[in-house]
Every structure is written in C-alpha cells, then in structure tokens.
PDB file of C-alpha atoms in Angstrom:
ATOM      1  CA  UNK D   1      92.852 233.463 138.298  1.00 47.00           C
ATOM      2  CA  UNK D   2      93.699 232.106 142.054  1.00 45.00           C
ATOM      3  CA  UNK D   3      94.334 228.527 141.643  1.00 48.00           C
ATOM      4  CA  UNK D   4      92.785 226.081 144.908  1.00 47.00           C
ATOM      5  CA  UNK D   5      94.902 222.739 146.382  1.00 49.00           C
ATOM      6  CA  UNK D   6      93.339 219.145 144.717  1.00 46.00           C
ATOM      7  CA  UNK D   7      92.397 217.238 148.638  1.00 46.00           C
ATOM      8  CA  UNK D   8      91.406 214.540 147.237  1.00 39.00           C
ATOM      9  CA  UNK D   9      91.680 212.489 150.205  1.00 40.00           C
ATOM     10  CA  UNK D  10      90.689 212.015 153.752  1.00 36.00           C
ATOM     11  CA  UNK D  11      92.219 215.281 155.977  1.00 35.00           C
ATOM     12  CA  UNK D  12      95.183 213.771 158.208  1.00 33.00           C
ATOM     13  CA  UNK D  13      95.827 215.887 161.745  1.00 30.00           C
ATOM     14  CA  UNK D  14      99.170 216.790 161.174  1.00 30.00           C
ATOM     15  CA  UNK D  15      99.490 216.493 157.110  1.00 30.00           C
ATOM     16  CA  UNK D  16     100.467 219.899 155.215  1.00 30.00           C
ATOM     17  CA  UNK D  17      97.034 220.654 154.025  1.00 33.00           C
ATOM     18  CA  UNK D  18      96.522 221.665 158.153  1.00 33.00           C
ATOM     19  CA  UNK D  19      99.253 222.679 159.969  1.00 34.00           C
ATOM     20  CA  UNK D  20     100.654 225.916 160.644  1.00 34.00           C
ATOM     21  CA  UNK D  21     103.579 227.353 159.683  1.00 37.00           C
ATOM     22  CA  UNK D  22     104.913 229.245 156.949  1.00 38.00           C
ATOM     23  CA  UNK D  23     102.970 229.445 153.677  1.00 39.00           C
ATOM     24  CA  UNK D  24     104.006 228.149 150.236  1.00 42.00           C
ATOM     25  CA  UNK D  25     101.789 230.304 149.015  1.00 41.00           C
ATOM     26  CA  UNK D  26     103.052 231.760 145.413  1.00 43.00           C
ATOM     27  CA  UNK D  27     100.319 233.896 143.018  1.00 42.00           C
ATOM     28  CA  UNK D  28      98.723 231.691 140.613  1.00 47.00           C
ATOM     29  CA  UNK D  29      99.599 228.933 142.978  1.00 48.00           C
ATOM     30  CA  UNK D  30      97.130 226.938 145.011  1.00 58.00           C
ATOM     31  CA  UNK D  31      95.463 227.383 147.723  1.00 72.00           C
ATOM     32  CA  UNK D  32      95.245 225.338 150.954  1.00 83.00           C
ATOM     33  CA  UNK D  33      93.518 224.696 153.986  1.00 88.00           C
ATOM     34  CA  UNK D  34      97.107 225.689 155.854  1.00 86.00           C
ATOM     35  CA  UNK D  35      96.583 229.751 153.973  1.00 82.00           C
ATOM     36  CA  UNK D  36      93.371 229.665 155.040  1.00 87.00           C
ATOM     37  CA  UNK D  37      93.293 228.718 158.674  1.00 88.00           C
ATOM     38  CA  UNK D  38      96.515 231.786 158.818  1.00 83.00           C
ATOM     39  CA  UNK D  39      93.798 233.667 156.954  1.00 84.00           C
ATOM     40  CA  UNK D  40      91.666 233.153 159.629  1.00 90.00           C
ATOM     41  CA  UNK D  41      93.591 232.908 162.537  1.00 87.00           C
ATOM     42  CA  UNK D  42      95.262 236.470 161.504  1.00 82.00           C
ATOM     43  CA  UNK D  43      91.798 237.649 160.462  1.00 84.00           C
ATOM     44  CA  UNK D  44      93.511 239.755 157.676  1.00 74.00           C
ATOM     45  CA  UNK D  45      89.885 240.219 155.399  1.00 77.00           C
ATOM     46  CA  UNK D  46      87.906 243.337 156.503  1.00 79.00           C
ATOM     47  CA  UNK D  47      84.219 242.816 157.880  1.00 78.00           C
ATOM     48  CA  UNK D  48      82.984 243.655 154.284  1.00 80.00           C
ATOM     49  CA  UNK D  49      84.989 240.900 152.369  1.00 83.00           C
ATOM     50  CA  UNK D  50      82.759 238.186 155.098  1.00 89.00           C
ATOM     51  CA  UNK D  51      79.110 236.741 153.884  1.00 90.00           C
ATOM     52  CA  UNK D  52      77.177 234.238 153.174  1.00 93.00           C
ATOM     53  CA  UNK D  53      76.832 232.584 149.874  1.00 89.00           C
ATOM     54  CA  UNK D  54      73.287 233.557 149.241  1.00 88.00           C
ATOM     55  CA  UNK D  55      74.665 237.545 150.607  1.00 89.00           C
ATOM     56  CA  UNK D  56      73.713 237.795 153.974  1.00 92.00           C
ATOM     57  CA  UNK D  57      77.002 239.824 155.959  1.00 92.00           C
ATOM     58  CA  UNK D  58      78.870 238.837 158.557  1.00 94.00           C
ATOM     59  CA  UNK D  59      81.325 240.086 161.725  1.00 93.00           C
ATOM     60  CA  UNK D  60      83.691 238.230 163.580  1.00 93.00           C
ATOM     61  CA  UNK D  61      83.813 238.647 167.496  1.00 93.00           C
ATOM     62  CA  UNK D  62      86.144 236.876 167.911  1.00 92.00           C
ATOM     63  CA  UNK D  63      88.041 234.293 165.614  1.00 93.00           C
ATOM     64  CA  UNK D  64      87.985 230.663 168.280  1.00 93.00           C
ATOM     65  CA  UNK D  65      90.801 228.897 169.796  1.00 91.00           C
ATOM     66  CA  UNK D  66      92.500 227.116 167.196  1.00 90.00           C
ATOM     67  CA  UNK D  67      91.165 223.120 167.689  1.00 88.00           C
ATOM     68  CA  UNK D  68      94.397 221.839 167.546  1.00 78.00           C
ATOM     69  CA  UNK D  69      93.334 217.922 166.763  1.00 79.00           C
ATOM     70  CA  UNK D  70      90.036 216.297 165.521  1.00 83.00           C
ATOM     71  CA  UNK D  71      87.927 217.844 164.550  1.00 91.00           C
ATOM     72  CA  UNK D  72      86.906 221.798 163.967  1.00 95.00           C
ATOM     73  CA  UNK D  73      89.664 223.430 162.882  1.00 95.00           C
ATOM     74  CA  UNK D  74      89.208 226.685 165.263  1.00 95.00           C
ATOM     75  CA  UNK D  75      86.551 226.409 168.603  1.00 94.00           C
ATOM     76  CA  UNK D  76      84.335 228.723 170.552  1.00 93.00           C
ATOM     77  CA  UNK D  77      83.854 231.288 167.843  1.00 95.00           C
ATOM     78  CA  UNK D  78      81.561 234.549 168.060  1.00 95.00           C
ATOM     79  CA  UNK D  79      80.680 235.281 165.465  1.00 95.00           C
ATOM     80  CA  UNK D  80      77.209 237.618 164.541  1.00 94.00           C
ATOM     81  CA  UNK D  81      74.775 237.246 161.303  1.00 95.00           C
ATOM     82  CA  UNK D  82      71.632 240.099 161.139  1.00 95.00           C
ATOM     83  CA  UNK D  83      69.377 236.489 162.432  1.00 94.00           C
ATOM     84  CA  UNK D  84      71.646 236.623 165.839  1.00 94.00           C
ATOM     85  CA  UNK D  85      74.636 235.125 167.754  1.00 95.00           C
ATOM     86  CA  UNK D  86      76.766 232.364 165.898  1.00 95.00           C
ATOM     87  CA  UNK D  87      78.119 230.871 168.693  1.00 95.00           C
ATOM     88  CA  UNK D  88      80.286 227.438 168.253  1.00 95.00           C
ATOM     89  CA  UNK D  89      82.963 226.099 165.441  1.00 97.00           C
ATOM     90  CA  UNK D  90      84.472 227.262 162.248  1.00 97.00           C
ATOM     91  CA  UNK D  91      85.460 224.436 159.529  1.00 97.00           C
ATOM     92  CA  UNK D  92      87.915 225.504 157.486  1.00 96.00           C
ATOM     93  CA  UNK D  93      88.091 224.174 153.449  1.00 95.00           C
ATOM     94  CA  UNK D  94      89.296 224.727 150.406  1.00 92.00           C
ATOM     95  CA  UNK D  95      85.609 223.827 148.575  1.00 92.00           C
ATOM     96  CA  UNK D  96      82.308 224.002 149.932  1.00 95.00           C
ATOM     97  CA  UNK D  97      82.284 220.039 148.998  1.00 95.00           C
ATOM     98  CA  UNK D  98      85.198 218.845 150.987  1.00 95.00           C
ATOM     99  CA  UNK D  99      83.237 218.258 154.360  1.00 96.00           C
ATOM    100  CA  UNK D 100      81.181 215.870 152.581  1.00 95.00           C
ATOM    101  CA  UNK D 101      84.344 214.635 150.863  1.00 94.00           C
ATOM    102  CA  UNK D 102      86.432 214.549 154.144  1.00 94.00           C
ATOM    103  CA  UNK D 103      83.101 212.239 155.940  1.00 95.00           C
ATOM    104  CA  UNK D 104      81.845 215.029 158.172  1.00 96.00           C
ATOM    105  CA  UNK D 105      78.854 215.826 157.557  1.00 96.00           C
ATOM    106  CA  UNK D 106      78.507 211.700 159.440  1.00 96.00           C
ATOM    107  CA  UNK D 107      80.984 212.766 162.070  1.00 95.00           C
ATOM    108  CA  UNK D 108      78.781 214.745 165.800  1.00 94.00           C
ATOM    109  CA  UNK D 109      82.444 216.069 166.598  1.00 93.00           C
ATOM    110  CA  UNK D 110      80.883 218.841 164.115  1.00 96.00           C
ATOM    111  CA  UNK D 111      77.585 219.156 165.637  1.00 96.00           C
ATOM    112  CA  UNK D 112      78.611 222.346 167.613  1.00 95.00           C
ATOM    113  CA  UNK D 113      79.765 224.017 164.366  1.00 97.00           C
ATOM    114  CA  UNK D 114      78.450 227.738 163.576  1.00 97.00           C
ATOM    115  CA  UNK D 115      80.168 228.376 160.304  1.00 97.00           C
ATOM    116  CA  UNK D 116      81.584 226.801 157.280  1.00 98.00           C
ATOM    117  CA  UNK D 117      84.300 228.869 155.699  1.00 95.00           C
ATOM    118  CA  UNK D 118      85.577 227.960 152.620  1.00 94.00           C
ATOM    119  CA  UNK D 119      87.511 229.406 149.178  1.00 87.00           C
ATOM    120  CA  UNK D 120      85.161 227.863 146.515  1.00 87.00           C
ATOM    121  CA  UNK D 121      81.150 227.965 146.817  1.00 89.00           C
ATOM    122  CA  UNK D 122      80.567 224.907 144.742  1.00 90.00           C
ATOM    123  CA  UNK D 123      77.784 223.627 146.452  1.00 90.00           C
ATOM    124  CA  UNK D 124      74.590 226.287 147.082  1.00 88.00           C
ATOM    125  CA  UNK D 125      73.382 224.918 150.254  1.00 90.00           C
ATOM    126  CA  UNK D 126      74.472 225.651 153.428  1.00 96.00           C
ATOM    127  CA  UNK D 127      76.283 222.783 154.870  1.00 97.00           C
ATOM    128  CA  UNK D 128      74.395 219.550 156.430  1.00 97.00           C
ATOM    129  CA  UNK D 129      75.286 218.366 160.448  1.00 97.00           C
ATOM    130  CA  UNK D 130      74.788 214.481 161.628  1.00 96.00           C
ATOM    131  CA  UNK D 131      72.514 216.558 163.735  1.00 95.00           C
ATOM    132  CA  UNK D 132      70.226 217.429 160.781  1.00 96.00           C
ATOM    133  CA  UNK D 133      70.959 221.555 161.366  1.00 96.00           C
ATOM    134  CA  UNK D 134      72.362 223.479 158.657  1.00 96.00           C
ATOM    135  CA  UNK D 135      75.192 226.103 158.877  1.00 96.00           C
ATOM    136  CA  UNK D 136      75.654 229.115 156.933  1.00 96.00           C
ATOM    137  CA  UNK D 137      78.605 228.972 154.722  1.00 96.00           C
ATOM    138  CA  UNK D 138      81.174 231.992 153.946  1.00 94.00           C
ATOM    139  CA  UNK D 139      83.722 232.203 151.321  1.00 90.00           C
ATOM    140  CA  UNK D 140      86.942 234.127 150.065  1.00 85.00           C
ATOM    141  CA  UNK D 141      87.627 233.887 147.061  1.00 80.00           C
ATOM    142  CA  UNK D 142      85.275 236.940 145.741  1.00 75.00           C
ATOM    143  CA  UNK D 143      88.163 238.809 148.490  1.00 76.00           C
ATOM    144  CA  UNK D 144      90.956 237.468 147.582  1.00 73.00           C
ATOM    145  CA  UNK D 145      90.880 237.506 143.766  1.00 67.00           C
ATOM    146  CA  UNK D 146      92.447 240.311 143.066  1.00 62.00           C
ATOM    147  CA  UNK D 147      94.682 240.454 146.042  1.00 64.00           C
ATOM    148  CA  UNK D 148      97.312 237.568 145.762  1.00 62.00           C
ATOM    149  CA  UNK D 149     100.268 239.600 146.103  1.00 61.00           C
ATOM    150  CA  UNK D 150      99.395 240.902 149.264  1.00 62.00           C
ATOM    151  CA  UNK D 151      98.072 237.916 150.769  1.00 62.00           C
ATOM    152  CA  UNK D 152     101.289 235.998 149.949  1.00 64.00           C
ATOM    153  CA  UNK D 153     103.864 238.634 151.426  1.00 62.00           C
ATOM    154  CA  UNK D 154     101.386 238.901 154.482  1.00 57.00           C
ATOM    155  CA  UNK D 155     101.137 234.497 154.633  1.00 60.00           C
ATOM    156  CA  UNK D 156     105.323 234.961 154.526  1.00 63.00           C
ATOM    157  CA  UNK D 157     105.977 236.970 158.024  1.00 60.00           C
ATOM    158  CA  UNK D 158     104.505 234.588 160.731  1.00 56.00           C
ATOM    159  CA  UNK D 159     104.773 237.667 163.218  1.00 58.00           C
ATOM    160  CA  UNK D 160     101.703 239.058 161.509  1.00 52.00           C
ATOM    161  CA  UNK D 161      99.364 235.966 161.438  1.00 52.00           C
ATOM    162  CA  UNK D 162     100.407 234.325 164.925  1.00 57.00           C
ATOM    163  CA  UNK D 163      99.641 234.506 168.133  1.00 60.00           C
ATOM    164  CA  UNK D 164     100.670 237.214 170.448  1.00 61.00           C
ATOM    165  CA  UNK D 165     102.177 235.001 172.844  1.00 70.00           C
ATOM    166  CA  UNK D 166     103.943 232.330 171.111  1.00 65.00           C
ATOM    167  CA  UNK D 167     106.838 234.434 171.770  1.00 69.00           C
ATOM    168  CA  UNK D 168     106.138 235.429 175.238  1.00 72.00           C
ATOM    169  CA  UNK D 169     109.086 233.777 176.349  1.00 72.00           C
ATOM    170  CA  UNK D 170     112.221 235.109 174.958  1.00 74.00           C
ATOM    171  CA  UNK D 171     110.366 239.154 175.615  1.00 78.00           C
ATOM    172  CA  UNK D 172     109.365 238.176 179.043  1.00 81.00           C
ATOM    173  CA  UNK D 173     112.046 235.911 180.236  1.00 84.00           C
ATOM    174  CA  UNK D 174     110.529 232.441 181.414  1.00 84.00           C
ATOM    175  CA  UNK D 175     110.003 233.332 185.210  1.00 87.00           C
ATOM    176  CA  UNK D 176     107.114 235.935 184.267  1.00 87.00           C
ATOM    177  CA  UNK D 177     105.730 233.778 181.338  1.00 84.00           C
ATOM    178  CA  UNK D 178     105.398 231.118 184.724  1.00 87.00           C
ATOM    179  CA  UNK D 179     104.501 233.583 187.410  1.00 89.00           C
ATOM    180  CA  UNK D 180     101.225 234.873 184.492  1.00 88.00           C
ATOM    181  CA  UNK D 181     100.202 231.179 183.880  1.00 87.00           C
ATOM    182  CA  UNK D 182     100.131 230.629 187.583  1.00 90.00           C
ATOM    183  CA  UNK D 183      98.241 233.642 188.158  1.00 91.00           C
ATOM    184  CA  UNK D 184      95.886 233.061 185.767  1.00 89.00           C
ATOM    185  CA  UNK D 185      95.371 229.201 186.958  1.00 91.00           C
ATOM    186  CA  UNK D 186      94.308 230.597 190.013  1.00 92.00           C
ATOM    187  CA  UNK D 187      92.037 232.627 188.928  1.00 93.00           C
ATOM    188  CA  UNK D 188      90.926 229.748 187.647  1.00 89.00           C
ATOM    189  CA  UNK D 189      90.646 227.701 190.360  1.00 91.00           C
ATOM    190  CA  UNK D 190      88.473 230.855 192.172  1.00 92.00           C
ATOM    191  CA  UNK D 191      86.483 231.408 188.937  1.00 91.00           C
ATOM    192  CA  UNK D 192      85.354 227.037 189.630  1.00 88.00           C
ATOM    193  CA  UNK D 193      85.104 226.971 193.231  1.00 91.00           C
ATOM    194  CA  UNK D 194      82.475 229.910 192.706  1.00 92.00           C
ATOM    195  CA  UNK D 195      80.452 227.947 189.901  1.00 89.00           C
ATOM    196  CA  UNK D 196      80.636 225.328 192.520  1.00 90.00           C
ATOM    197  CA  UNK D 197      79.890 226.262 194.941  1.00 91.00           C
ATOM    198  CA  UNK D 198      76.777 227.736 193.716  1.00 90.00           C
ATOM    199  CA  UNK D 199      75.807 224.211 192.288  1.00 90.00           C
ATOM    200  CA  UNK D 200      76.116 222.779 195.704  1.00 90.00           C
ATOM    201  CA  UNK D 201      73.544 225.697 197.265  1.00 91.00           C
ATOM    202  CA  UNK D 202      70.674 224.028 194.930  1.00 87.00           C
ATOM    203  CA  UNK D 203      71.725 219.984 193.469  1.00 88.00           C
ATOM    204  CA  UNK D 204      72.366 217.058 195.209  1.00 89.00           C
ATOM    205  CA  UNK D 205      76.019 216.809 196.319  1.00 88.00           C
ATOM    206  CA  UNK D 206      76.462 213.945 194.648  1.00 88.00           C
ATOM    207  CA  UNK D 207      75.343 214.674 191.589  1.00 87.00           C
ATOM    208  CA  UNK D 208      77.390 218.016 191.504  1.00 87.00           C
ATOM    209  CA  UNK D 209      80.901 215.377 191.826  1.00 87.00           C
ATOM    210  CA  UNK D 210      79.652 212.964 189.385  1.00 84.00           C
ATOM    211  CA  UNK D 211      79.106 215.805 187.010  1.00 84.00           C
ATOM    212  CA  UNK D 212      81.670 218.330 188.226  1.00 85.00           C
ATOM    213  CA  UNK D 213      84.423 214.797 187.626  1.00 84.00           C
ATOM    214  CA  UNK D 214      83.104 213.275 184.229  1.00 81.00           C
ATOM    215  CA  UNK D 215      83.537 217.517 183.504  1.00 80.00           C
ATOM    216  CA  UNK D 216      86.692 217.080 184.199  1.00 80.00           C
ATOM    217  CA  UNK D 217      87.615 213.563 182.298  1.00 78.00           C
ATOM    218  CA  UNK D 218      85.874 215.189 178.774  1.00 74.00           C
ATOM    219  CA  UNK D 219      89.103 217.703 178.952  1.00 70.00           C
ATOM    220  CA  UNK D 220      89.518 219.618 176.449  1.00 62.00           C
ATOM    221  CA  UNK D 221      87.860 218.322 173.271  1.00 62.00           C
ATOM    222  CA  UNK D 222      85.419 215.823 174.949  1.00 67.00           C
ATOM    223  CA  UNK D 223      83.734 218.025 177.792  1.00 68.00           C
ATOM    224  CA  UNK D 224      79.865 218.277 175.941  1.00 70.00           C
ATOM    225  CA  UNK D 225      80.067 215.092 175.374  1.00 71.00           C
ATOM    226  CA  UNK D 226      81.275 213.686 179.048  1.00 69.00           C
ATOM    227  CA  UNK D 227      78.509 216.467 180.639  1.00 70.00           C
ATOM    228  CA  UNK D 228      75.779 214.537 178.086  1.00 70.00           C
ATOM    229  CA  UNK D 229      76.531 211.055 179.843  1.00 70.00           C
ATOM    230  CA  UNK D 230      75.882 212.675 183.509  1.00 64.00           C
TER     231      UNK D 230
END
C-alpha cells in the first residue's frame, strides 16, 4: 500500500512539501505534495486515471501554471467535465481533509478553484470554498497503487517533468532567449493596446484608465481582486 506524508500543520511557502525539485519518493515511502505537484505538472497519468470521487471522468485540457506563492498550486487550468468546462485553479493535497486543516476554506484566494486534486479522498463530499461554492475532488491513489516503481523512476528524472523552457538558455543561448522574450513582449503590448482601444470606444476615458491602472497594480496574483475594487 502507498504510504502518505503526515502533514499536520499549516503549509508554509518554501517548505519541503511544496517545493519543486528532485523527488525523495521510494516504493513504500511517504508520498508528499511535492510528488503530487510533479505528477500534475508532467501529467504523468492516463486520462482514465482522473475521475471525481463520485466516478465522473475529467479531461485536462490545460494543467495551468504554477502558482509560485500563497494561494492555489496551479493557476488558470482548463478541465473538461461531463457537466461543462471547468476553468480556474487547482489545489493539491495528500488528503482531501488537508484543505480544511490548512484553513483554505476561509481564504478567498481559493475561490477560483476548479479542482481539488488529492492522493487519498478521506472525505466523501466535494470541497467547500469560502464563497460557499463546492468544487470536485479527484484522487489518484487508485491509479498509483500498482505503479509505485514506475512513478519513482519518473519522479527521479527531472527532465521528464520540468517545464520544457527551463533549459532554454543553455540550449539556445542568452541572446536568442532574450530575442524571443522581446518578440513576445511586443505581441502582448499590441494585444493590450487593442483591448484598451476597444474599451475606449464604449466607455469613459478616465474610467478606462482607472481600471487599467488598478489591474496593473494587481499583477500577478491579485489582478482579479484589484479589478473588483475598480
């Protein structure tokens, strides 16, 4: 049987359970949130492995991007469910109950959650958010039970699960990477300019400027909250 890491306190950013790095997982050893994060980042499971605790299938269209700070582990994921397309964040825990033990049910930063991914579903109900909304829980333990050695080998090979652009500077050189970033920056600037022009066509100029300034002040994790203030 797969062992799980006993995490009995609030998770701290930068603690071993939520850092990304080479896994310490061994068959029979505890599984941690870090292992689960790497599995999700690399999407190292077949489509049929991802189902809600009630048995309804889920398909990952986009896994999201790592949160990199307080709040959900992955941001802006897109997941296809039988009842529609889920767009939002993904939070990872060893057990379903860890969400409540960490106090996330009182934290509005988790209100955009689309999925709660766990190893072990120790609670039968969907996860309740601060907003009063519930989100589905998906558990990977049934799929992982007979694949411990395979998962160990995969987690020990960072090249298999790390972001493909992580080694871009070494492969392409600093100047080539800078040129790509500069080109993407120009594309983003033109797209943003077009958005503001469309807004100016139907709204007061001062209002458009005010909303744009507040949105910029909210980057990256508080953009939605600052727009709400506007």
